[in-house]
Amino acid sequence: MTLHAVTSSDAPASSKRVRDPSDVTDHLTHAAPVSASTPAEPATVLRSLPSFIDAKTHVVDSSVDPASVSVAQWTGACRLSVSPRIAHLPERGMLVVANPRVYWWSESAEVGVAIEYRSIIMHAVQRGSADGEPPAVYCQLGVQLGDEVGPGLAAVAGGKPEAASREEDEDGMDQDDEEFSEMWIYPDDVNQVDDLFTCMSMCASMHPDPMDEDDSDDGDSEADRAAAELMMAAMSGDGAAVSASAAANLSAAGAANLARFEAMFEDAAGDE
């Protein structure tokens, strides 16, 4: 199998995007921005799915941080596999890739989880294998997902949380020192794997590492929001949605990220 891996700050380009399937129509509304003032937990249990703004109708507002706006960039039915396994986490459900977070929701179980982008330290396209394994988007999380959501899922299910299974190395030592989880997302429509990956990359680029933010002054932070806005406009095919002056005022890091994104976008368009 082949892994096309990037960190969450990379943004491969694609002109395609999965829109709102009929099973999430009720959740696509004029949702209020998500507050980003308080540091969020790496992952939380959901008892209901939030409302989202349809990416097709969303109008980019340069005065609002795009990372805080609940725009659904990708939605689709998927199968989810997590290692270490998490008891009471539904294997089948719907994935919503929105600007603030990634949401996993089971309509039948009426439970789900929301995962912060900063918890996803790497994601990649995993191509299908000769033995029949379907293509997927692979994610490595910098936390033990079961520790974050296991107790809450067990409470919803009315059971007791199970201890996450831990692997041992060749010397029989517990590998608890490596506090991370792995997650595989298998869209029911295997042709949407690349689109899912692209939208996750775009949204992840809106959530830079806090330490990087500390190294920048307020001017850079404000200017770099324009980079995310320009990326969103490019993804939607509406480059005129953001003024040209926004690009001219980017910080050095923001300009470099935007240039890399535009180059990949042009290369992808040339290949079509």
Tab-separated table of C-alpha atoms in Angstrom:
chain	number	residue	atom	x	y	z
A	1	MET	CA	0.000	0.000	0.000
A	2	THR	CA	1.108	3.589	-0.608
A	3	LEU	CA	1.011	6.471	1.820
A	4	HIS	CA	0.992	10.032	0.521
A	5	ALA	CA	1.723	11.746	3.811
A	6	VAL	CA	1.685	15.362	4.903
A	7	THR	CA	1.628	17.149	8.198
A	8	SER	CA	-1.496	19.071	9.112
A	9	SER	CA	0.043	22.325	7.902
A	10	ASP	CA	0.417	21.109	4.294
A	11	ALA	CA	-2.417	21.801	1.876
A	12	PRO	CA	-2.596	19.760	-1.348
A	13	ALA	CA	-4.837	21.289	-3.962
A	14	SER	CA	-7.966	20.015	-5.629
A	15	SER	CA	-10.830	21.768	-7.347
A	16	LYS	CA	-13.305	19.144	-6.113
A	17	ARG	CA	-15.173	18.994	-2.854
A	18	VAL	CA	-17.856	16.724	-1.501
A	19	ARG	CA	-20.924	18.722	-0.645
A	20	ASP	CA	-23.849	18.072	1.642
A	21	PRO	CA	-25.454	14.652	1.218
A	22	SER	CA	-29.155	14.362	2.016
A	23	ASP	CA	-28.474	12.818	5.421
A	24	VAL	CA	-26.924	16.028	6.754
A	25	THR	CA	-29.208	18.596	5.135
A	26	ASP	CA	-30.858	19.364	8.463
A	27	HIS	CA	-27.479	20.305	9.940
A	28	LEU	CA	-26.562	22.796	7.193
A	29	THR	CA	-27.794	26.154	8.457
A	30	HIS	CA	-26.499	29.617	9.175
A	31	ALA	CA	-24.558	28.409	12.180
A	32	ALA	CA	-22.916	30.806	14.578
A	33	PRO	CA	-19.120	31.008	14.652
A	34	VAL	CA	-17.399	28.676	17.081
A	35	SER	CA	-15.622	30.466	19.886
A	36	ALA	CA	-11.864	30.010	19.745
A	37	SER	CA	-11.052	32.102	22.810
A	38	THR	CA	-10.829	29.133	25.180
A	39	PRO	CA	-8.385	26.275	24.511
A	40	ALA	CA	-10.415	23.237	23.503
A	41	GLU	CA	-10.006	19.658	24.618
A	42	PRO	CA	-8.194	17.464	22.053
A	43	ALA	CA	-11.408	15.491	21.531
A	44	THR	CA	-14.891	15.551	23.054
A	45	VAL	CA	-17.988	13.355	23.032
A	46	LEU	CA	-21.036	14.620	21.130
A	47	ARG	CA	-24.656	13.956	22.045
A	48	SER	CA	-25.912	15.930	19.056
A	49	LEU	CA	-24.382	17.123	15.821
A	50	PRO	CA	-23.867	20.896	15.552
A	51	SER	CA	-25.306	22.937	12.713
A	52	PHE	CA	-23.049	23.855	9.818
A	53	ILE	CA	-22.943	26.407	7.031
A	54	ASP	CA	-23.043	24.908	3.549
A	55	ALA	CA	-19.718	25.560	1.820
A	56	LYS	CA	-21.581	26.249	-1.438
A	57	THR	CA	-23.396	29.251	0.024
A	58	HIS	CA	-20.800	30.519	2.486
A	59	VAL	CA	-19.521	34.025	1.773
A	60	VAL	CA	-15.973	34.698	2.949
A	61	ASP	CA	-15.830	37.617	5.408
A	62	SER	CA	-12.323	38.999	5.808
A	63	SER	CA	-13.219	40.382	9.248
A	64	VAL	CA	-13.909	36.908	10.689
A	65	ASP	CA	-11.333	34.234	11.429
A	66	PRO	CA	-12.299	31.410	9.019
A	67	ALA	CA	-11.149	28.829	11.574
A	68	SER	CA	-14.038	29.855	13.828
A	69	VAL	CA	-16.812	29.565	11.240
A	70	SER	CA	-18.709	26.259	11.127
A	71	VAL	CA	-18.447	25.659	7.399
A	72	ALA	CA	-18.889	22.027	6.327
A	73	GLN	CA	-16.185	21.501	3.724
A	74	TRP	CA	-16.738	17.733	3.339
A	75	THR	CA	-19.440	15.352	4.522
A	76	GLY	CA	-19.919	11.696	3.769
A	77	ALA	CA	-20.742	8.229	5.023
A	78	CYS	CA	-17.633	6.416	6.242
A	79	ARG	CA	-16.238	3.524	8.219
A	80	LEU	CA	-13.885	4.465	11.052
A	81	SER	CA	-11.120	2.318	12.525
A	82	VAL	CA	-9.102	3.464	15.549
A	83	SER	CA	-6.056	1.923	17.223
A	84	PRO	CA	-6.018	1.332	20.164
A	85	ARG	CA	-9.643	0.273	19.845
A	86	ILE	CA	-12.220	2.373	21.706
A	87	ALA	CA	-15.227	0.589	23.196
A	88	HIS	CA	-18.635	2.061	22.309
A	89	LEU	CA	-17.220	4.143	19.430
A	90	PRO	CA	-19.488	3.433	16.427
A	91	GLU	CA	-17.608	1.976	13.485
A	92	ARG	CA	-19.989	3.329	10.876
A	93	GLY	CA	-21.339	6.842	10.648
A	94	MET	CA	-20.931	10.210	9.014
A	95	LEU	CA	-17.800	12.333	8.911
A	96	VAL	CA	-18.022	16.123	8.729
A	97	VAL	CA	-14.837	18.049	7.973
A	98	ALA	CA	-15.626	21.576	9.136
A	99	ASN	CA	-13.413	24.601	9.611
A	100	PRO	CA	-13.205	24.374	13.432
A	101	ARG	CA	-13.032	20.574	13.936
A	102	VAL	CA	-13.527	17.110	12.478
A	103	TYR	CA	-16.832	15.543	13.556
A	104	TRP	CA	-17.716	11.835	13.646
A	105	TRP	CA	-21.397	11.093	14.153
A	106	SER	CA	-23.575	7.965	14.326
A	107	GLU	CA	-27.227	8.732	13.699
A	108	SER	CA	-28.349	5.296	14.895
A	109	ALA	CA	-26.384	5.449	18.165
A	110	GLU	CA	-26.975	9.191	18.588
A	111	VAL	CA	-23.394	9.734	19.691
A	112	GLY	CA	-20.196	10.989	18.147
A	113	VAL	CA	-16.885	12.714	18.752
A	114	ALA	CA	-15.320	16.016	17.760
A	115	ILE	CA	-11.565	16.125	17.189
A	116	GLU	CA	-9.424	19.252	17.200
A	117	TYR	CA	-7.147	19.707	14.176
A	118	ARG	CA	-4.163	20.407	16.427
A	119	SER	CA	-4.598	16.886	17.808
A	120	ILE	CA	-4.054	15.459	14.311
A	121	ILE	CA	-0.291	15.617	13.967
A	122	MET	CA	-0.177	13.909	10.576
A	123	HIS	CA	-2.623	12.712	7.946
A	124	ALA	CA	-2.076	10.863	4.690
A	125	VAL	CA	-3.765	9.163	1.766
A	126	GLN	CA	-3.430	5.395	2.093
A	127	ARG	CA	-4.011	3.732	-1.253
A	128	GLY	CA	-5.796	0.400	-1.485
A	129	SER	CA	-3.715	-2.768	-1.276
A	130	ALA	CA	-3.613	-5.901	-3.397
A	131	ASP	CA	-5.268	-7.933	-0.649
A	132	GLY	CA	-8.443	-5.881	-0.928
A	133	GLU	CA	-7.898	-3.210	1.723
A	134	PRO	CA	-9.800	-0.127	0.443
A	135	PRO	CA	-8.212	3.323	0.202
A	136	ALA	CA	-8.448	5.518	3.273
A	137	VAL	CA	-7.257	8.699	4.919
A	138	TYR	CA	-4.839	7.743	7.691
A	139	CYS	CA	-4.455	10.052	10.701
A	140	GLN	CA	-2.006	9.999	13.575
A	141	LEU	CA	-3.245	11.778	16.693
A	142	GLY	CA	-0.940	13.194	19.331
A	143	VAL	CA	-3.190	11.912	22.127
A	144	GLN	CA	-4.669	8.608	23.223
A	145	LEU	CA	-8.134	9.135	21.774
A	146	GLY	CA	-9.589	6.486	24.071
A	147	ASP	CA	-8.389	8.384	27.131
A	148	GLU	CA	-10.127	11.521	25.859
A	149	VAL	CA	-13.505	10.107	24.812
A	150	GLY	CA	-13.661	6.556	26.210
A	151	PRO	CA	-15.274	7.433	29.562
A	152	GLY	CA	-17.844	9.693	27.917
A	153	LEU	CA	-18.788	7.099	25.305
A	154	ALA	CA	-19.133	4.466	28.021
A	155	ALA	CA	-21.391	6.764	30.032
A	156	VAL	CA	-23.644	7.287	27.023
A	157	ALA	CA	-23.777	3.542	26.399
A	158	GLY	CA	-24.465	2.821	30.080
A	159	GLY	CA	-21.360	0.691	30.498
A	160	LYS	CA	-17.911	0.913	31.988
A	161	PRO	CA	-14.964	2.263	30.000
A	162	GLU	CA	-12.560	-0.406	28.839
A	163	ALA	CA	-8.835	0.047	29.246
A	164	ALA	CA	-7.200	0.728	25.900
A	165	SER	CA	-5.146	-2.180	24.650
A	166	ARG	CA	-1.410	-1.487	24.828
A	167	GLU	CA	1.179	-3.145	22.663
A	168	GLU	CA	4.484	-4.356	24.057
A	169	ASP	CA	7.836	-4.103	22.391
A	170	GLU	CA	10.235	-7.029	21.864
A	171	ASP	CA	11.533	-6.703	25.436
A	172	GLY	CA	8.021	-6.977	26.865
A	173	MET	CA	7.974	-3.322	27.879
A	174	ASP	CA	4.716	-1.423	27.758
A	175	GLN	CA	4.727	1.248	25.067
A	176	ASP	CA	2.752	3.774	27.131
A	177	ASP	CA	5.515	6.300	26.489
A	178	GLU	CA	4.150	6.728	22.967
A	179	GLU	CA	0.935	8.572	23.714
A	180	PHE	CA	-0.700	8.635	20.306
A	181	SER	CA	-3.558	7.012	18.418
A	182	GLU	CA	-4.020	5.966	14.818
A	183	MET	CA	-7.209	6.431	12.840
A	184	TRP	CA	-8.287	5.229	9.408
A	185	ILE	CA	-11.225	6.866	7.613
A	186	TYR	CA	-12.764	4.759	4.836
A	187	PRO	CA	-15.317	6.729	2.764
A	188	ASP	CA	-18.121	4.588	1.359
A	189	ASP	CA	-17.369	6.250	-1.978
A	190	VAL	CA	-13.706	5.329	-2.483
A	191	ASN	CA	-13.408	7.993	-5.177
A	192	GLN	CA	-13.742	10.673	-2.511
A	193	VAL	CA	-10.571	9.819	-0.583
A	194	ASP	CA	-8.501	12.527	-2.268
A	195	ASP	CA	-11.216	15.138	-1.775
A	196	LEU	CA	-11.519	14.221	1.897
A	197	PHE	CA	-7.749	14.512	2.299
A	198	THR	CA	-7.662	17.896	0.562
A	199	CYS	CA	-10.429	19.384	2.693
A	200	MET	CA	-8.801	18.109	5.894
A	201	SER	CA	-5.543	19.718	4.803
A	202	MET	CA	-7.189	23.032	4.065
A	203	CYS	CA	-8.994	23.117	7.407
A	204	ALA	CA	-5.895	22.010	9.312
A	205	SER	CA	-3.964	24.923	7.792
A	206	MET	CA	-6.333	27.274	9.644
A	207	HIS	CA	-5.111	25.911	12.992
A	208	PRO	CA	-1.336	26.487	13.234
A	209	ASP	CA	0.665	25.358	16.218
A	210	PRO	CA	0.161	27.757	19.175
A	211	MET	CA	3.935	28.020	19.635
A	212	ASP	CA	4.207	29.321	16.083
A	213	GLU	CA	1.533	31.876	16.906
A	214	ASP	CA	3.488	33.018	19.978
A	215	ASP	CA	6.484	33.714	17.767
A	216	SER	CA	4.436	36.062	15.574
A	217	ASP	CA	3.173	39.523	16.412
A	218	ASP	CA	-0.478	40.500	16.129
A	219	GLY	CA	0.050	41.922	12.657
A	220	ASP	CA	1.318	38.602	11.377
A	221	SER	CA	-1.594	36.747	12.974
A	222	GLU	CA	-4.148	39.041	11.363
A	223	ALA	CA	-2.421	38.897	8.017
A	224	ASP	CA	-2.090	35.136	8.062
A	225	ARG	CA	-5.850	34.813	8.476
A	226	ALA	CA	-6.007	36.216	4.958
A	227	ALA	CA	-3.960	33.248	3.760
A	228	ALA	CA	-6.622	30.853	5.025
A	229	GLU	CA	-9.310	33.017	3.418
A	230	LEU	CA	-7.477	32.992	0.098
A	231	MET	CA	-7.105	29.210	0.317
A	232	MET	CA	-10.837	28.847	0.949
A	233	ALA	CA	-11.596	31.126	-2.001
A	234	ALA	CA	-9.287	29.122	-4.249
A	235	MET	CA	-10.889	25.866	-3.134
A	236	SER	CA	-14.359	27.218	-3.952
A	237	GLY	CA	-13.220	28.632	-7.277
A	238	ASP	CA	-14.050	32.190	-6.187
A	239	GLY	CA	-10.719	33.943	-6.174
A	240	ALA	CA	-12.409	37.339	-6.259
A	241	ALA	CA	-13.937	36.758	-2.823
A	242	VAL	CA	-10.846	38.184	-1.119
A	243	SER	CA	-9.162	41.451	-2.038
A	244	ALA	CA	-5.726	41.379	-3.616
A	245	SER	CA	-4.438	43.632	-0.843
A	246	ALA	CA	-4.929	40.800	1.652
A	247	ALA	CA	-2.302	38.720	-0.117
A	248	ALA	CA	0.114	41.642	-0.218
A	249	ASN	CA	-0.014	42.050	3.569
A	250	LEU	CA	0.817	38.479	4.542
A	251	SER	CA	3.674	37.701	6.883
A	252	ALA	CA	6.673	35.875	5.424
A	253	ALA	CA	5.401	32.537	6.753
A	254	GLY	CA	1.880	33.202	5.509
A	255	ALA	CA	3.130	34.225	2.061
A	256	ALA	CA	5.239	31.066	1.835
A	257	ASN	CA	2.285	28.866	2.785
A	258	LEU	CA	0.027	30.609	0.277
A	259	ALA	CA	2.625	30.316	-2.489
A	260	ARG	CA	3.023	26.595	-1.802
A	261	PHE	CA	-0.754	26.120	-1.850
A	262	GLU	CA	-1.200	28.049	-5.114
A	263	ALA	CA	1.615	26.112	-6.782
A	264	MET	CA	0.040	22.784	-5.839
A	265	PHE	CA	-3.368	24.059	-6.957
A	266	GLU	CA	-1.975	25.057	-10.376
A	267	ASP	CA	-0.145	21.726	-10.756
A	268	ALA	CA	-3.337	19.814	-10.002
A	269	ALA	CA	-5.319	21.912	-12.480
A	270	GLY	CA	-2.662	21.283	-15.132
A	271	ASP	CA	-2.924	17.535	-14.663
A	272	GLU	CA	-6.674	17.471	-15.370
